[in-house]
């Protein structure tokens, strides 16, 4: 029976906090051998494409389940794209912007920020090693298809601005970086991303599925 292997990035394939910035040669060789015997491997992460380290892109995985399962691709084809509807996105931005945070909008293959202020990115970049060249500053977010938001606040008390998000079907999850949070649509999960990939595969074949995370 063929195997489908799903790998988280942070704390699993890489761990920047512990100085692990690349995959071991042994793991790379194992993944190559798995593919030659008909198995497939995928990346399943809360990161967007623009926030993926180059080391992960270089793997050329069979598919990517990104932004906590909201944006999923296989062979460059988009097979799932769950994004905030305009009213929900407007609500989130109206709550966040008065506090002048750093906001990253994850939109498929694109990554946008509400301002260009690298000094405010410093800690986030240190934790996640995001290439600043992948970040574009948006002038108007209304036409963007946002899969997930990441926000970095200036003060701990500013978290109050997200107090009502749960009532709108929005989930807030802490990130490893201080005062940084992921904002996702409730129901858009890594499990949903995994299922989208499995459902997209040849249903005439039997697969055994494995997922690895911290």
PDB file of C-alpha atoms in Angstrom:
ATOM      1  CA  UNK A   1       0.000   0.000   0.000  1.00  0.00           C
ATOM      2  CA  UNK A   2       1.354   3.416  -0.953  1.00  0.00           C
ATOM      3  CA  UNK A   3       2.155   5.927   1.740  1.00  0.00           C
ATOM      4  CA  UNK A   4       1.259   9.610   1.994  1.00  0.00           C
ATOM      5  CA  UNK A   5       3.479  11.494   4.431  1.00  0.00           C
ATOM      6  CA  UNK A   6       2.589  14.982   5.694  1.00  0.00           C
ATOM      7  CA  UNK A   7       5.247  17.063   7.456  1.00  0.00           C
ATOM      8  CA  UNK A   8       4.855  20.155   9.572  1.00  0.00           C
ATOM      9  CA  UNK A   9       7.690  22.678   9.211  1.00  0.00           C
ATOM     10  CA  UNK A  10       8.385  24.541  12.465  1.00  0.00           C
ATOM     11  CA  UNK A  11       9.522  22.267  15.247  1.00  0.00           C
ATOM     12  CA  UNK A  12       9.423  19.240  12.935  1.00  0.00           C
ATOM     13  CA  UNK A  13      11.470  19.582   9.729  1.00  0.00           C
ATOM     14  CA  UNK A  14      13.124  22.785  10.936  1.00  0.00           C
ATOM     15  CA  UNK A  15      13.527  24.383  14.331  1.00  0.00           C
ATOM     16  CA  UNK A  16      14.980  27.870  14.049  1.00  0.00           C
ATOM     17  CA  UNK A  17      14.817  28.363  17.808  1.00  0.00           C
ATOM     18  CA  UNK A  18      17.309  25.513  18.207  1.00  0.00           C
ATOM     19  CA  UNK A  19      19.440  26.496  15.234  1.00  0.00           C
ATOM     20  CA  UNK A  20      18.128  23.799  12.855  1.00  0.00           C
ATOM     21  CA  UNK A  21      17.872  25.632   9.519  1.00  0.00           C
ATOM     22  CA  UNK A  22      18.057  22.764   7.038  1.00  0.00           C
ATOM     23  CA  UNK A  23      17.103  19.127   6.675  1.00  0.00           C
ATOM     24  CA  UNK A  24      19.688  16.487   7.353  1.00  0.00           C
ATOM     25  CA  UNK A  25      21.238  14.697   4.348  1.00  0.00           C
ATOM     26  CA  UNK A  26      19.810  11.446   5.750  1.00  0.00           C
ATOM     27  CA  UNK A  27      16.253  12.776   5.711  1.00  0.00           C
ATOM     28  CA  UNK A  28      16.627  14.184   2.200  1.00  0.00           C
ATOM     29  CA  UNK A  29      17.907  10.820   1.009  1.00  0.00           C
ATOM     30  CA  UNK A  30      15.031   9.001   2.714  1.00  0.00           C
ATOM     31  CA  UNK A  31      12.468  11.259   1.020  1.00  0.00           C
ATOM     32  CA  UNK A  32      14.072  10.605  -2.360  1.00  0.00           C
ATOM     33  CA  UNK A  33      13.910   6.853  -1.778  1.00  0.00           C
ATOM     34  CA  UNK A  34      10.271   7.034  -0.678  1.00  0.00           C
ATOM     35  CA  UNK A  35       9.332   8.762  -3.915  1.00  0.00           C
ATOM     36  CA  UNK A  36      11.123   6.166  -6.054  1.00  0.00           C
ATOM     37  CA  UNK A  37       9.014   3.417  -4.445  1.00  0.00           C
ATOM     38  CA  UNK A  38       5.755   5.224  -5.254  1.00  0.00           C
ATOM     39  CA  UNK A  39       5.130   7.002  -1.958  1.00  0.00           C
ATOM     40  CA  UNK A  40       4.431  10.742  -1.780  1.00  0.00           C
ATOM     41  CA  UNK A  41       5.274  13.443   0.721  1.00  0.00           C
ATOM     42  CA  UNK A  42       3.674  16.800   1.420  1.00  0.00           C
ATOM     43  CA  UNK A  43       4.216  19.923   3.496  1.00  0.00           C
ATOM     44  CA  UNK A  44       1.429  20.782   5.959  1.00  0.00           C
ATOM     45  CA  UNK A  45       2.094  24.043   7.785  1.00  0.00           C
ATOM     46  CA  UNK A  46       0.569  27.171   9.223  1.00  0.00           C
ATOM     47  CA  UNK A  47       2.965  29.169   7.051  1.00  0.00           C
ATOM     48  CA  UNK A  48       1.974  30.737   3.757  1.00  0.00           C
ATOM     49  CA  UNK A  49       3.967  30.152   0.573  1.00  0.00           C
ATOM     50  CA  UNK A  50       5.681  33.535   0.934  1.00  0.00           C
ATOM     51  CA  UNK A  51       6.784  32.606   4.451  1.00  0.00           C
ATOM     52  CA  UNK A  52       8.233  29.204   3.533  1.00  0.00           C
ATOM     53  CA  UNK A  53      12.007  28.918   3.962  1.00  0.00           C
ATOM     54  CA  UNK A  54      13.848  28.209   0.737  1.00  0.00           C
ATOM     55  CA  UNK A  55      15.039  24.915   2.217  1.00  0.00           C
ATOM     56  CA  UNK A  56      11.430  23.694   2.273  1.00  0.00           C
ATOM     57  CA  UNK A  57      10.669  24.951  -1.235  1.00  0.00           C
ATOM     58  CA  UNK A  58      13.760  23.121  -2.469  1.00  0.00           C
ATOM     59  CA  UNK A  59      12.222  19.824  -1.349  1.00  0.00           C
ATOM     60  CA  UNK A  60       9.773  20.028  -4.251  1.00  0.00           C
ATOM     61  CA  UNK A  61       7.133  18.181  -2.246  1.00  0.00           C
ATOM     62  CA  UNK A  62       4.205  16.562  -4.046  1.00  0.00           C
ATOM     63  CA  UNK A  63       1.864  19.140  -2.546  1.00  0.00           C
ATOM     64  CA  UNK A  64       1.591  22.007  -0.077  1.00  0.00           C
ATOM     65  CA  UNK A  65      -1.124  22.491   2.529  1.00  0.00           C
ATOM     66  CA  UNK A  66      -0.458  26.068   3.624  1.00  0.00           C
ATOM     67  CA  UNK A  67      -1.939  28.726   5.919  1.00  0.00           C
ATOM     68  CA  UNK A  68      -3.196  26.022   8.288  1.00  0.00           C
ATOM     69  CA  UNK A  69      -4.949  24.102   5.516  1.00  0.00           C
ATOM     70  CA  UNK A  70      -6.729  27.077   3.932  1.00  0.00           C
ATOM     71  CA  UNK A  71      -4.603  27.102   0.752  1.00  0.00           C
ATOM     72  CA  UNK A  72      -3.622  23.784  -0.807  1.00  0.00           C
ATOM     73  CA  UNK A  73      -1.719  23.077  -4.020  1.00  0.00           C
ATOM     74  CA  UNK A  74      -0.594  19.956  -5.863  1.00  0.00           C
ATOM     75  CA  UNK A  75       1.799  20.211  -8.773  1.00  0.00           C
ATOM     76  CA  UNK A  76       1.170  23.950  -8.930  1.00  0.00           C
ATOM     77  CA  UNK A  77      -2.607  23.415  -9.173  1.00  0.00           C
ATOM     78  CA  UNK A  78      -4.739  25.034  -6.460  1.00  0.00           C
ATOM     79  CA  UNK A  79      -7.075  22.413  -5.001  1.00  0.00           C
ATOM     80  CA  UNK A  80      -8.354  24.353  -1.981  1.00  0.00           C
ATOM     81  CA  UNK A  81      -8.582  28.095  -1.355  1.00  0.00           C
ATOM     82  CA  UNK A  82     -10.583  29.066   1.726  1.00  0.00           C
ATOM     83  CA  UNK A  83     -10.486  32.794   2.423  1.00  0.00           C
ATOM     84  CA  UNK A  84     -12.151  35.442   4.554  1.00  0.00           C
ATOM     85  CA  UNK A  85     -15.327  36.876   3.082  1.00  0.00           C
ATOM     86  CA  UNK A  86     -15.283  40.695   2.723  1.00  0.00           C
ATOM     87  CA  UNK A  87     -17.390  41.374   5.822  1.00  0.00           C
ATOM     88  CA  UNK A  88     -15.268  39.150   8.084  1.00  0.00           C
ATOM     89  CA  UNK A  89     -12.046  40.638   6.758  1.00  0.00           C
ATOM     90  CA  UNK A  90     -13.407  44.157   7.242  1.00  0.00           C
ATOM     91  CA  UNK A  91     -14.347  43.325  10.835  1.00  0.00           C
ATOM     92  CA  UNK A  92     -10.870  41.963  11.594  1.00  0.00           C
ATOM     93  CA  UNK A  93      -9.079  44.921  10.061  1.00  0.00           C
ATOM     94  CA  UNK A  94     -11.354  47.443  11.777  1.00  0.00           C
ATOM     95  CA  UNK A  95     -10.485  45.850  15.112  1.00  0.00           C
ATOM     96  CA  UNK A  96      -6.741  45.604  14.488  1.00  0.00           C
ATOM     97  CA  UNK A  97      -5.715  48.766  12.637  1.00  0.00           C
ATOM     98  CA  UNK A  98      -6.393  51.320  15.436  1.00  0.00           C
ATOM     99  CA  UNK A  99      -3.657  49.585  17.480  1.00  0.00           C
ATOM    100  CA  UNK A 100      -1.052  50.078  14.713  1.00  0.00           C
ATOM    101  CA  UNK A 101       0.189  46.467  14.699  1.00  0.00           C
ATOM    102  CA  UNK A 102       2.183  44.714  12.012  1.00  0.00           C
ATOM    103  CA  UNK A 103      -0.313  42.716   9.931  1.00  0.00           C
ATOM    104  CA  UNK A 104       0.661  40.067   7.398  1.00  0.00           C
ATOM    105  CA  UNK A 105      -2.039  38.922   4.973  1.00  0.00           C
ATOM    106  CA  UNK A 106      -1.501  35.437   3.542  1.00  0.00           C
ATOM    107  CA  UNK A 107      -3.102  35.341   0.095  1.00  0.00           C
ATOM    108  CA  UNK A 108      -2.318  32.165  -1.794  1.00  0.00           C
ATOM    109  CA  UNK A 109       1.195  32.494  -3.203  1.00  0.00           C
ATOM    110  CA  UNK A 110       1.419  36.166  -2.148  1.00  0.00           C
ATOM    111  CA  UNK A 111       2.298  37.684   1.213  1.00  0.00           C
ATOM    112  CA  UNK A 112       1.260  41.260   2.047  1.00  0.00           C
ATOM    113  CA  UNK A 113       1.970  43.619   4.952  1.00  0.00           C
ATOM    114  CA  UNK A 114       0.161  46.739   6.083  1.00  0.00           C
ATOM    115  CA  UNK A 115       3.419  48.728   6.287  1.00  0.00           C
ATOM    116  CA  UNK A 116       7.081  48.576   5.422  1.00  0.00           C
ATOM    117  CA  UNK A 117       8.836  48.707   8.757  1.00  0.00           C
ATOM    118  CA  UNK A 118      11.655  46.125   8.846  1.00  0.00           C
ATOM    119  CA  UNK A 119      12.560  47.132  12.404  1.00  0.00           C
ATOM    120  CA  UNK A 120       9.122  45.869  13.466  1.00  0.00           C
ATOM    121  CA  UNK A 121       9.697  42.631  11.547  1.00  0.00           C
ATOM    122  CA  UNK A 122      13.002  41.897  13.252  1.00  0.00           C
ATOM    123  CA  UNK A 123      11.830  39.451  15.923  1.00  0.00           C
ATOM    124  CA  UNK A 124       9.335  37.796  13.581  1.00  0.00           C
ATOM    125  CA  UNK A 125      12.048  37.347  10.977  1.00  0.00           C
ATOM    126  CA  UNK A 126      14.419  35.949  13.584  1.00  0.00           C
ATOM    127  CA  UNK A 127      11.900  33.272  14.568  1.00  0.00           C
ATOM    128  CA  UNK A 128      10.585  32.369  11.115  1.00  0.00           C
ATOM    129  CA  UNK A 129      13.426  33.441   8.754  1.00  0.00           C
ATOM    130  CA  UNK A 130      10.983  34.951   6.251  1.00  0.00           C
ATOM    131  CA  UNK A 131      12.616  36.547   3.229  1.00  0.00           C
ATOM    132  CA  UNK A 132      11.654  40.239   3.218  1.00  0.00           C
ATOM    133  CA  UNK A 133      11.741  40.141  -0.579  1.00  0.00           C
ATOM    134  CA  UNK A 134       8.546  38.035  -0.446  1.00  0.00           C
ATOM    135  CA  UNK A 135       6.559  40.737   1.386  1.00  0.00           C
ATOM    136  CA  UNK A 136       4.539  43.330  -0.515  1.00  0.00           C
ATOM    137  CA  UNK A 137       2.890  46.341   1.128  1.00  0.00           C
ATOM    138  CA  UNK A 138      -0.814  46.516   0.347  1.00  0.00           C
ATOM    139  CA  UNK A 139      -2.585  49.799  -0.309  1.00  0.00           C
ATOM    140  CA  UNK A 140      -6.090  48.344  -0.259  1.00  0.00           C
ATOM    141  CA  UNK A 141      -6.983  44.947   1.189  1.00  0.00           C
ATOM    142  CA  UNK A 142     -10.615  44.790   0.081  1.00  0.00           C
ATOM    143  CA  UNK A 143      -9.970  42.804  -3.106  1.00  0.00           C
ATOM    144  CA  UNK A 144      -7.462  40.416  -1.553  1.00  0.00           C
ATOM    145  CA  UNK A 145      -8.383  36.777  -0.954  1.00  0.00           C
ATOM    146  CA  UNK A 146      -6.935  36.359   2.516  1.00  0.00           C
ATOM    147  CA  UNK A 147      -6.455  32.783   3.742  1.00  0.00           C
ATOM    148  CA  UNK A 148      -4.946  33.750   7.090  1.00  0.00           C
ATOM    149  CA  UNK A 149      -3.616  36.787   8.927  1.00  0.00           C
ATOM    150  CA  UNK A 150      -0.633  37.092  11.227  1.00  0.00           C
ATOM    151  CA  UNK A 151      -0.544  40.045  13.587  1.00  0.00           C
ATOM    152  CA  UNK A 152       2.208  41.332  15.876  1.00  0.00           C
ATOM    153  CA  UNK A 153       0.968  43.708  18.553  1.00  0.00           C
ATOM    154  CA  UNK A 154       2.940  46.451  20.296  1.00  0.00           C
ATOM    155  CA  UNK A 155       1.583  45.923  23.821  1.00  0.00           C
ATOM    156  CA  UNK A 156       0.250  42.876  25.662  1.00  0.00           C
ATOM    157  CA  UNK A 157      -2.966  44.711  26.567  1.00  0.00           C
ATOM    158  CA  UNK A 158      -3.722  45.236  22.873  1.00  0.00           C
ATOM    159  CA  UNK A 159      -4.886  41.620  22.667  1.00  0.00           C
ATOM    160  CA  UNK A 160      -8.275  42.944  23.779  1.00  0.00           C
ATOM    161  CA  UNK A 161      -8.889  44.047  20.185  1.00  0.00           C
ATOM    162  CA  UNK A 162      -9.412  40.381  19.261  1.00  0.00           C
ATOM    163  CA  UNK A 163     -11.794  39.543  22.112  1.00  0.00           C
ATOM    164  CA  UNK A 164     -14.874  39.230  19.882  1.00  0.00           C
ATOM    165  CA  UNK A 165     -13.280  37.267  17.056  1.00  0.00           C
ATOM    166  CA  UNK A 166     -14.684  33.928  18.268  1.00  0.00           C
ATOM    167  CA  UNK A 167     -18.223  35.230  17.848  1.00  0.00           C
ATOM    168  CA  UNK A 168     -17.438  35.825  14.155  1.00  0.00           C
ATOM    169  CA  UNK A 169     -16.152  32.294  13.490  1.00  0.00           C
ATOM    170  CA  UNK A 170     -12.541  33.413  13.732  1.00  0.00           C
ATOM    171  CA  UNK A 171      -9.802  31.647  15.705  1.00  0.00           C
ATOM    172  CA  UNK A 172      -6.764  33.338  17.290  1.00  0.00           C
ATOM    173  CA  UNK A 173      -3.658  31.214  17.924  1.00  0.00           C
ATOM    174  CA  UNK A 174      -0.389  32.369  19.547  1.00  0.00           C
ATOM    175  CA  UNK A 175       2.845  32.209  17.533  1.00  0.00           C
ATOM    176  CA  UNK A 176       6.321  31.562  18.946  1.00  0.00           C
ATOM    177  CA  UNK A 177       7.300  35.222  18.391  1.00  0.00           C
ATOM    178  CA  UNK A 178       6.325  37.576  21.265  1.00  0.00           C
ATOM    179  CA  UNK A 179       2.918  39.273  20.931  1.00  0.00           C
ATOM    180  CA  UNK A 180       2.350  37.555  17.580  1.00  0.00           C
ATOM    181  CA  UNK A 181      -0.819  35.664  16.664  1.00  0.00           C
ATOM    182  CA  UNK A 182      -2.322  33.742  13.765  1.00  0.00           C
ATOM    183  CA  UNK A 183      -5.886  34.641  12.826  1.00  0.00           C
ATOM    184  CA  UNK A 184      -7.719  31.890  10.958  1.00  0.00           C
ATOM    185  CA  UNK A 185     -11.235  30.986   9.942  1.00  0.00           C
ATOM    186  CA  UNK A 186     -12.680  28.464  12.377  1.00  0.00           C
ATOM    187  CA  UNK A 187     -12.859  25.179  10.482  1.00  0.00           C
ATOM    188  CA  UNK A 188      -9.840  25.888   8.286  1.00  0.00           C
ATOM    189  CA  UNK A 189      -7.353  23.441   9.800  1.00  0.00           C
ATOM    190  CA  UNK A 190      -4.364  21.349   8.805  1.00  0.00           C
ATOM    191  CA  UNK A 191      -6.637  18.310   8.913  1.00  0.00           C
ATOM    192  CA  UNK A 192      -8.862  19.946   6.276  1.00  0.00           C
ATOM    193  CA  UNK A 193      -5.802  20.597   4.128  1.00  0.00           C
ATOM    194  CA  UNK A 194      -4.680  16.992   4.450  1.00  0.00           C
ATOM    195  CA  UNK A 195      -8.157  15.778   3.460  1.00  0.00           C
ATOM    196  CA  UNK A 196      -8.207  18.074   0.412  1.00  0.00           C
ATOM    197  CA  UNK A 197      -5.007  16.458  -0.854  1.00  0.00           C
ATOM    198  CA  UNK A 198      -6.201  12.895  -0.194  1.00  0.00           C
ATOM    199  CA  UNK A 199      -9.519  13.617  -1.931  1.00  0.00           C
ATOM    200  CA  UNK A 200      -7.677  15.010  -4.948  1.00  0.00           C
ATOM    201  CA  UNK A 201      -5.598  11.882  -5.479  1.00  0.00           C
ATOM    202  CA  UNK A 202      -6.537   8.899  -7.622  1.00  0.00           C
ATOM    203  CA  UNK A 203      -9.413   7.332  -5.712  1.00  0.00           C
ATOM    204  CA  UNK A 204      -8.718   3.992  -7.372  1.00  0.00           C
ATOM    205  CA  UNK A 205      -5.538   3.593  -5.310  1.00  0.00           C
ATOM    206  CA  UNK A 206      -5.258   2.722  -1.639  1.00  0.00           C
ATOM    207  CA  UNK A 207      -3.096   4.949   0.572  1.00  0.00           C
ATOM    208  CA  UNK A 208      -1.907   4.814   4.141  1.00  0.00           C
ATOM    209  CA  UNK A 209      -1.600   8.322   5.539  1.00  0.00           C
ATOM    210  CA  UNK A 210       0.937   9.560   8.106  1.00  0.00           C
ATOM    211  CA  UNK A 211       1.252  13.050   9.593  1.00  0.00           C
ATOM    212  CA  UNK A 212       4.280  14.321  11.513  1.00  0.00           C
ATOM    213  CA  UNK A 213       4.220  17.408  13.735  1.00  0.00           C
ATOM    214  CA  UNK A 214       5.611  18.759  16.977  1.00  0.00           C
TER     215      UNK A 214
END
